[in-house]
Coordinates of C-alpha atoms and ligand atoms in Angstrom, one line a residue:
M1 CA 0.0 0.0 0.0
I2 CA 2.7 2.4 1.0
Q3 CA 4.7 1.4 -2.1
Y4 CA 1.7 2.1 -4.3
N5 CA 1.1 5.5 -2.9
T6 CA 4.7 6.4 -3.1
L7 CA 4.9 5.4 -6.7
K8 CA 1.7 7.2 -7.5
K9 CA 3.2 10.4 -5.9
Y10 CA 6.3 9.7 -7.9
D11 CA 4.2 9.4 -11.0
D12 CA 2.5 12.7 -10.5
T13 CA 4.9 14.5 -12.7
S14 CA 2.4 17.4 -13.3
S15 CA 3.4 18.8 -9.9
F16 CA 6.9 19.4 -11.2
D17 CA 7.1 22.6 -13.2
D18 CA 10.8 22.4 -13.7
S19 CA 11.4 20.3 -16.8
K20 CA 15.0 19.3 -15.8
Q21 CA 13.6 17.9 -12.5
K22 CA 10.8 16.2 -14.5
K23 CA 13.4 14.5 -16.8
A24 CA 15.5 13.3 -13.8
V25 CA 12.4 11.8 -12.1
L26 CA 11.3 10.1 -15.3
K27 CA 14.9 8.7 -15.7
R28 CA 14.8 7.3 -12.2
R29 CA 11.4 5.8 -12.7
S30 CA 12.6 4.0 -15.8
I31 CA 15.6 2.6 -13.9
A32 CA 13.2 1.4 -11.2
N33 CA 11.0 -0.1 -13.9
V34 CA 14.0 -1.9 -15.4
F35 CA 14.8 -3.4 -12.0
D36 CA 11.2 -4.5 -11.7
V37 CA 11.2 -6.2 -15.1
I38 CA 14.5 -8.0 -14.2
N39 CA 13.2 -9.1 -10.8
S40 CA 9.8 -10.3 -12.0
S41 CA 11.3 -12.4 -14.8
S42 CA 14.3 -13.7 -12.7
F43 CA 12.1 -14.7 -9.7
K44 CA 8.9 -15.7 -11.5
N45 CA 9.4 -19.3 -10.4
S46 CA 10.3 -18.4 -6.9
R47 CA 7.7 -19.5 -4.1
V48 CA 8.2 -16.3 -2.3
A49 CA 8.2 -13.2 -4.5
T50 CA 11.4 -11.2 -4.2
H51 CA 11.3 -7.6 -5.0
H52 CA 14.2 -5.1 -5.0
H53 CA 13.6 -1.4 -5.0
S54 CA 15.7 1.3 -6.6
T55 CA 17.9 3.3 -4.2
F56 CA 15.5 6.2 -4.6
A57 CA 12.4 4.2 -3.7
T58 CA 14.3 2.5 -0.7
T59 CA 15.4 5.9 0.6
K60 CA 11.9 7.4 0.1
L61 CA 10.2 4.5 1.8
A62 CA 12.6 4.6 4.7
S63 CA 11.8 8.3 5.3
M64 CA 8.1 7.5 5.4
V65 CA 8.3 4.9 8.2
I66 CA 6.2 6.0 11.1
A67 CA 6.1 2.9 13.2
K68 CA 7.2 -0.7 13.1
V69 CA 4.1 -2.8 12.9
N70 CA 5.8 -6.2 12.5
E71 CA 6.9 -6.7 16.0
Y72 CA 3.5 -5.7 17.4
S73 CA 1.6 -8.1 15.2
D74 CA 4.0 -10.9 16.1
D75 CA 3.3 -10.3 19.8
L76 CA -0.4 -10.1 19.2
H77 CA -0.3 -13.3 17.2
K78 CA 1.7 -15.0 20.0
I79 CA -0.8 -13.8 22.6
Q80 CA -3.7 -15.0 20.5
Q81 CA -2.0 -18.4 20.0
V82 CA -1.2 -18.9 23.7
E83 CA -4.8 -17.9 24.5
S84 CA -6.3 -20.3 22.1
E85 CA -3.9 -23.1 23.2
H86 CA -5.2 -22.8 26.7
N87 CA -8.8 -22.2 25.8
P88 CA -10.7 -25.5 26.2
H89 CA -13.5 -24.2 23.9
V90 CA -11.2 -23.8 20.9
F91 CA -11.1 -26.9 18.7
K92 CA -7.5 -28.2 18.0
R93 CA -6.4 -30.5 15.4
Y94 CA -5.0 -33.9 16.2
I95 CA -3.8 -36.8 14.0
L96 CA -4.3 -40.5 14.5
V97 CA -0.9 -42.1 15.1
N98 CA -1.8 -45.5 16.4
K99 CA -4.8 -47.8 16.4
E100 CA -5.1 -51.0 18.4
I101 CA -7.9 -53.4 19.3
V102 CA -7.8 -54.0 23.0
S103 CA -10.8 -56.4 23.3
R104 CA -10.7 -60.1 22.8
S105 CA -11.4 -61.4 19.3
D106 CA -14.7 -62.9 20.5
A107 CA -16.0 -59.7 22.1
R108 CA -19.6 -58.8 21.0
R109 CA -18.6 -55.1 20.8
P110 CA -14.9 -54.5 20.0
V111 CA -13.0 -51.9 22.0
I112 CA -10.3 -49.9 20.3
K113 CA -7.5 -47.7 21.6
L114 CA -6.7 -44.7 19.5
T115 CA -3.7 -42.6 20.0
F116 CA -3.7 -39.0 18.7
Q117 CA -0.8 -36.5 18.4
V118 CA -1.2 -32.8 18.5
I119 CA -0.7 -31.1 15.1
N120 CA -0.4 -27.4 15.2
Y121 CA 0.1 -26.7 18.8
E122 CA 3.2 -27.0 20.8
Q123 CA 1.6 -28.0 24.0
L124 CA -0.6 -31.0 24.7
P125 CA -3.0 -30.0 27.6
E126 CA -2.2 -31.9 30.8
F127 CA -5.0 -34.4 31.2
L128 CA -5.9 -35.2 34.9
P129 CA -8.3 -37.7 36.4
G130 CA -11.9 -36.4 35.8
D131 CA -11.0 -34.6 32.5
Y132 CA -12.9 -35.4 29.4
I133 CA -12.6 -34.1 25.8
E134 CA -15.1 -33.6 23.0
I135 CA -14.4 -34.9 19.6
L136 CA -16.0 -33.4 16.5
C137 CA -16.4 -35.3 13.3
H138 CA -18.4 -34.8 10.1
I139 CA -20.4 -38.0 9.6
K140 CA -23.0 -38.6 6.9
G141 CA -23.5 -34.8 6.4
Q142 CA -24.0 -34.2 10.2
V143 CA -21.6 -32.6 12.6
L144 CA -21.2 -35.0 15.5
L145 CA -19.8 -34.2 18.9
R146 CA -19.1 -36.9 21.5
S147 CA -17.3 -37.0 24.8
Y148 CA -14.3 -39.3 25.6
T149 CA -11.9 -39.8 28.5
P150 CA -8.3 -38.9 27.4
L151 CA -5.5 -40.9 28.8
Q152 CA -2.1 -39.3 28.9
S153 CA 0.2 -41.3 26.6
D154 CA 3.8 -42.2 27.2
K155 CA 4.5 -40.9 23.6
E156 CA 5.4 -37.3 23.4
K157 CA 2.5 -34.9 22.6
C158 CA 0.0 -37.8 22.4
F159 CA -3.1 -38.9 24.2
S160 CA -5.2 -42.0 23.9
I161 CA -8.9 -42.8 24.1
I162 CA -10.5 -46.2 24.6
I163 CA -13.7 -46.6 22.7
R164 CA -16.3 -49.3 22.7
V165 CA -17.7 -49.7 19.2
Y166 CA -21.5 -50.0 19.0
E167 CA -23.2 -51.6 16.0
E168 CA -25.4 -48.5 15.6
G169 CA -22.9 -46.0 17.1
L170 CA -22.3 -43.2 14.7
M171 CA -19.1 -41.8 16.2
S172 CA -17.6 -45.1 17.5
R173 CA -18.1 -46.8 14.1
H174 CA -16.7 -43.8 12.3
L175 CA -13.6 -43.7 14.4
M176 CA -13.2 -47.5 14.2
K177 CA -12.9 -47.2 10.4
Q178 CA -10.2 -44.6 10.3
L179 CA -6.5 -45.3 9.5
V180 CA -3.3 -43.8 10.8
G181 CA -3.0 -40.2 9.5
F182 CA -6.7 -39.4 10.0
E183 CA -7.4 -36.0 11.5
I184 CA -9.9 -35.1 14.2
K185 CA -10.9 -31.9 16.0
V186 CA -10.9 -31.9 19.7
R187 CA -11.8 -29.4 22.4
G188 CA -11.3 -29.6 26.2
P189 CA -10.4 -30.7 28.7
F190 CA -13.6 -30.2 30.6
D191 CA -14.3 -31.3 34.1
I192 CA -16.4 -34.4 34.8
S193 CA -18.3 -32.6 37.6
N194 CA -20.4 -31.1 34.8
Q195 CA -21.5 -34.6 33.8
I196 CA -22.4 -36.0 37.2
S197 CA -26.1 -35.0 37.4
P198 CA -28.1 -37.9 35.9
V199 CA -30.3 -35.4 34.0
L200 CA -27.3 -33.9 32.1
S201 CA -25.5 -37.1 31.2
P202 CA -25.2 -37.1 27.4
S203 CA -24.9 -40.8 27.4
S204 CA -28.3 -41.2 29.0
P205 CA -31.2 -41.9 26.6
N206 CA -32.8 -38.5 26.9
S207 CA -29.6 -36.5 26.4
S208 CA -30.3 -35.5 22.9
N209 CA -33.1 -33.3 24.2
L210 CA -30.7 -31.3 26.3
S211 CA -30.5 -27.7 25.5
P212 CA -30.6 -24.6 27.7
S213 CA -34.2 -24.0 26.7
N214 CA -35.6 -27.2 28.2
L215 CA -33.6 -27.2 31.5
N216 CA -34.9 -26.0 34.8
P217 CA -32.9 -23.2 36.5
S218 CA -30.7 -25.4 38.6
H219 CA -29.9 -27.6 35.7
L220 CA -29.4 -24.6 33.5
S221 CA -26.8 -23.2 35.9
R222 CA -25.0 -26.6 35.8
Y223 CA -25.2 -26.6 32.0
L224 CA -23.8 -23.1 31.8
S225 CA -21.1 -23.8 34.4
R226 CA -19.5 -26.1 31.8
Y227 CA -18.8 -23.1 29.6
Y228 CA -18.1 -20.5 32.3
E229 CA -16.3 -22.6 35.0
P230 CA -13.0 -20.7 35.5
S231 CA -11.0 -23.8 36.1
P232 CA -11.6 -27.5 36.4
R233 CA -12.4 -28.6 39.9
H234 CA -11.0 -32.1 39.6
I235 CA -13.4 -33.6 42.1
L236 CA -12.0 -37.1 41.4
L237 CA -8.8 -36.1 43.1
N238 CA -8.2 -35.5 46.8
S239 CA -8.1 -31.8 47.4
L240 CA -7.0 -32.3 51.0
S241 CA -3.7 -33.7 50.1
N242 CA -0.8 -31.9 48.4
D243 CA -0.2 -34.7 46.0
K244 CA -4.0 -35.1 45.3
C245 CA -3.8 -38.8 45.9
W246 CA -6.3 -40.7 48.0
D247 CA -5.1 -42.9 50.9
V248 CA -7.9 -45.5 50.1
L249 CA -9.6 -45.4 46.8
F250 CA -12.5 -47.8 45.9
M251 CA -13.4 -47.8 42.2
I252 CA -16.4 -49.6 40.6
A253 CA -16.5 -49.6 36.8
G254 CA -18.9 -51.1 34.3
G255 CA -17.5 -51.6 30.7
T256 CA -15.9 -48.4 29.3
G257 CA -16.7 -46.8 32.6
I258 CA -13.2 -48.0 33.4
T259 CA -11.6 -45.1 31.5
P260 CA -11.8 -42.5 34.4
M261 CA -10.4 -45.3 36.7
L262 CA -7.5 -45.7 34.4
Q263 CA -6.8 -42.0 34.7
L264 CA -6.9 -42.3 38.5
I265 CA -4.8 -45.5 38.6
K266 CA -2.1 -43.9 36.3
Y267 CA -2.2 -40.7 38.3
H268 CA -1.5 -42.5 41.6
L269 CA 1.1 -44.9 40.2
N270 CA 2.9 -42.1 38.5
Y271 CA 3.1 -40.3 41.8
L272 CA 4.5 -43.5 43.3
N273 CA 7.4 -43.3 40.9
Q274 CA 8.3 -39.9 42.3
S275 CA 7.6 -40.8 45.9
P276 CA 8.0 -44.5 46.5
N277 CA 7.2 -44.2 50.2
R278 CA 3.7 -42.8 49.5
N279 CA 1.2 -45.2 51.0
F280 CA -2.1 -45.7 49.3
K281 CA -4.4 -48.5 48.4
L282 CA -6.4 -48.7 45.2
F283 CA -9.2 -51.3 44.7
L284 CA -11.0 -51.7 41.4
L285 CA -14.2 -53.8 41.0
F286 CA -14.6 -54.2 37.2
A287 CA -18.0 -55.4 36.1
N288 CA -18.8 -56.9 32.7
E289 CA -21.4 -59.2 31.2
T290 CA -19.3 -62.0 29.8
I291 CA -15.6 -62.9 29.9
S292 CA -15.2 -61.8 26.3
D293 CA -16.4 -58.3 27.3
I294 CA -13.4 -57.8 29.6
F295 CA -11.0 -55.7 27.6
Y296 CA -7.5 -54.4 28.2
F297 CA -6.9 -57.3 30.5
K298 CA -3.2 -57.5 29.9
Y299 CA -2.7 -53.9 30.5
L300 CA -4.7 -54.1 33.7
E301 CA -2.6 -57.0 34.9
H302 CA 0.5 -55.0 34.0
L303 CA -0.7 -52.1 36.2
V304 CA -1.3 -54.5 39.1
A305 CA 2.2 -56.0 38.7
A306 CA 3.7 -52.5 38.5
S307 CA 1.8 -51.2 41.6
N308 CA 3.9 -53.1 44.1
G309 CA 0.8 -54.4 45.9
K310 CA -1.0 -51.0 45.9
L311 CA -3.6 -51.9 43.2
K312 CA -6.0 -54.8 43.5
I313 CA -8.5 -55.6 40.7
T314 CA -11.6 -57.9 41.2
Y315 CA -13.6 -58.9 38.2
I316 CA -17.3 -59.6 38.3
L317 CA -19.4 -61.1 35.5
T318 CA -23.2 -61.3 35.2
R319 CA -22.9 -64.3 32.8
P320 CA -19.7 -66.1 33.9
P321 CA -18.3 -69.2 32.3
S322 CA -18.6 -72.5 34.3
N323 CA -15.0 -72.4 35.5
W324 CA -15.1 -68.7 36.6
E325 CA -13.5 -68.2 40.0
E326 CA -14.1 -64.5 40.7
L327 CA -17.3 -62.7 41.5
S328 CA -20.6 -63.4 39.6
G329 CA -24.0 -61.7 39.3
H330 CA -25.1 -58.1 39.6
I331 CA -23.4 -55.9 42.1
N332 CA -25.6 -55.9 45.2
E333 CA -25.4 -55.1 48.9
D334 CA -23.9 -58.5 49.9
I335 CA -21.2 -58.2 47.2
L336 CA -20.4 -54.6 48.2
C337 CA -20.1 -55.5 51.9
K338 CA -17.7 -58.3 51.2
W339 CA -15.7 -56.4 48.7
L340 CA -15.3 -53.4 51.0
S341 CA -14.6 -55.2 54.2
N342 CA -12.3 -57.9 52.6
N343 CA -10.1 -55.2 51.2
Y344 CA -9.9 -52.5 53.8
I345 CA -10.4 -52.4 57.6
P346 CA -11.0 -48.8 58.8
D347 CA -8.8 -47.4 61.5
G348 CA -10.1 -48.4 65.0
L349 CA -12.3 -51.3 63.9
D350 CA -11.6 -54.7 65.5
Q351 CA -11.9 -57.9 63.5
V352 CA -15.2 -59.6 63.3
T353 CA -15.9 -61.3 66.6
E354 CA -17.0 -64.9 66.9
N355 CA -20.8 -65.4 66.2
E356 CA -21.1 -61.8 65.2
N357 CA -24.0 -61.2 62.9
S358 CA -22.8 -59.8 59.6
T359 CA -25.4 -57.0 59.5
Y360 CA -24.1 -55.8 62.9
Y361 CA -20.5 -56.1 61.8
M362 CA -21.3 -53.9 58.7
K363 CA -22.9 -51.3 60.9
R364 CA -19.7 -51.2 63.0
Y365 CA -17.7 -51.2 59.8
M366 CA -19.5 -48.2 58.3
Q367 CA -19.3 -46.3 61.6
A368 CA -15.5 -46.9 61.7
L369 CA -15.2 -45.8 58.0
I370 CA -17.0 -42.5 58.8
Q371 CA -14.8 -41.9 61.8
D372 CA -11.5 -42.9 60.1
S373 CA -9.8 -39.6 60.3
K374 CA -6.3 -41.0 59.6
H375 CA -7.1 -41.8 56.0
T376 CA -8.8 -40.0 53.1
I377 CA -11.2 -42.5 51.6
K378 CA -13.3 -42.2 48.4
L379 CA -15.5 -44.5 46.4
I380 CA -15.9 -43.6 42.7
T381 CA -18.3 -45.4 40.3
C382 CA -18.7 -45.1 36.5
G383 CA -20.7 -47.1 34.1
P384 CA -24.1 -47.5 32.5
P385 CA -26.7 -45.3 34.3
L386 CA -28.9 -48.3 35.4
M387 CA -25.9 -50.0 37.0
I388 CA -24.8 -46.9 38.8
D389 CA -28.4 -46.2 40.1
S390 CA -28.5 -49.7 41.5
I391 CA -25.0 -49.4 43.1
E392 CA -26.0 -46.0 44.7
E393 CA -29.1 -47.6 46.2
S394 CA -27.2 -50.6 47.5
L395 CA -24.5 -48.4 49.1
N396 CA -27.1 -46.3 50.7
N397 CA -28.8 -49.4 52.1
I398 CA -25.6 -50.7 53.7
G399 CA -25.0 -47.3 55.3
F400 CA -22.1 -46.2 53.2
P401 CA -21.6 -42.5 53.6
I402 CA -22.5 -41.7 50.0
N403 CA -22.8 -37.9 50.5
D404 CA -19.2 -37.6 51.8
K405 CA -17.3 -40.4 50.3
A406 CA -18.9 -41.4 47.0
I407 CA -19.1 -40.1 43.5
F408 CA -21.4 -41.5 40.8
I409 CA -20.6 -40.9 37.2
R410 CA -23.4 -42.1 34.9
Ligands
LIG1 C1 -17.8 -37.5 30.1 C2 -18.0 -38.7 29.2 C3 -16.8 -39.5 28.9 C4 -17.0 -40.6 28.0 N1 -15.9 -41.3 27.8 C5 -15.9 -42.4 27.0 C6 -14.8 -43.2 26.7 O1 -13.7 -43.0 27.2 N2 -15.0 -44.3 25.9 C7 -16.2 -44.6 25.4 O2 -16.3 -45.6 24.6 N3 -17.3 -43.9 25.6 C8 -17.2 -42.8 26.4 N4 -18.3 -42.0 26.5 C9 -19.5 -42.3 25.7 C10 -19.4 -41.6 24.4 O3 -19.4 -40.2 24.5 C11 -20.4 -42.0 23.3 O4 -21.7 -41.8 24.0 C12 -20.3 -43.4 22.8 O5 -19.0 -43.6 22.2 C13 -21.4 -43.8 21.8 O6 -21.4 -42.8 20.8 P1 -21.8 -43.2 19.3 O7 -21.9 -42.0 18.5 O8 -20.9 -44.3 18.8 O9 -23.2 -43.9 19.5 P2 -24.6 -43.1 19.2 O10 -24.8 -42.9 17.7 O11 -24.7 -42.0 20.1 O12 -25.6 -44.2 19.7 C14 -26.2 -45.1 18.8 C15 -26.5 -46.4 19.4 O13 -25.3 -47.0 20.0 C16 -25.6 -47.7 21.2 N5 -25.0 -47.1 22.4 C17 -24.5 -45.9 22.5 N6 -24.0 -45.7 23.7 C18 -24.3 -46.8 24.4 C19 -24.1 -47.2 25.7 N7 -23.5 -46.4 26.6 N8 -24.5 -48.5 26.1 C20 -25.1 -49.3 25.2 N9 -25.4 -49.0 24.0 C21 -25.0 -47.7 23.6 C22 -27.1 -47.7 21.3 O14 -27.6 -48.8 20.6 C23 -27.5 -46.4 20.6 O15 -28.8 -46.4 20.2 C24 -18.2 -40.9 27.4 C25 -19.3 -40.1 27.7 C26 -19.2 -39.0 28.6 C27 -20.4 -38.2 28.8

């Protein structure tokens, strides 16, 4: 623009009344033109156009500089880039770098693990337990958005998700079909606390009707908090401890409800690498229908082996094979009592006395659990809404302090 105006002024020979001056100007202009012709022909195949000015034009342009805009725009660009890098509502581009089937070959619904690498952005957000992301894809002419639980990968700038593929599932089937190199758009991380109300769970059957217009005021504020919450609250972590680890963590997962538990297990075990003397106990009750539905078994066993006795996994199947030796049936009060009391004895509780009625013992157990001030204790459940409803009811019936010590993710 500046160049154009300068040349226009330079062209305006009518303002020169002295013909000598006019001739000199015209001569300089023709020299500049010759340079332009040489440049444009010499650099016509160059990717970046290169343009030299005559000495006159260079001097003239230099005298017209009133400010340096380059540095300012660079800074502004950097600020905008940093802002959008840290803004969870901005979609970022990721590329699929690995795809693995983590379910058994006879599973009714395959489970895949997809690993994505950040494309444009220098920094991968730090994913903590309780974080979820939203993936956007264009499928059959529709824009689809689905939530997934990111797991920090050991590979640099990568994260993984574990997805169960449903026969009718739009997003899960779409992602299953993709090959390495496929690009997705992701936003987040968001905090799971926004998903904890049953009414707002997108995975519940009525979730498609969710919009600000059909929510009552308390639900509306929760819906909006997702977009205006200043920072994630990370309710799955222990805010009372500096390292955010729980002393005793009970986890109950159904199917892919295991993904937040994997986040929690990895978080605690990573901490153990830094502080080997940190004492905690993690108990996972992993519920599935059949043995072929248990996925990621090898990895889970690897975590148990690496935990140095700090992680214990119990499997429960609703339709077990005949030689099954672990728990069977639906998770009920009896199963919960045994699982809790076999794994952890609260501080100050004596062992069960001879002839003691099990209901009475569980009363004493729950009282001791509530009064156990030496340890921070939490029970976190995640899975299909009906399973979680039933677990909540059972825990309530056996006197488990659900308000203080339990979180239900449906
Ligand atoms: C916070 C959050 C985190 C999540 N994290 C994960 C995760 O890490 N991994 C994961 O696999 N999913 C996760 N989900 C669920 C995920 O968002 C999708 O709902 C799921 O992948 C199905 O999407 P879809 O488009 O394939 O199926 P849709 O097209 O939405 O559903 C089509 C059909 O698929 C079947 N279907 C869908 N969901 C279920 C279900 N839950 N149980 C039984 N049948 C079903 C039904 O037949 C349904 O009619 C998470 C959900 C939330 C809210």
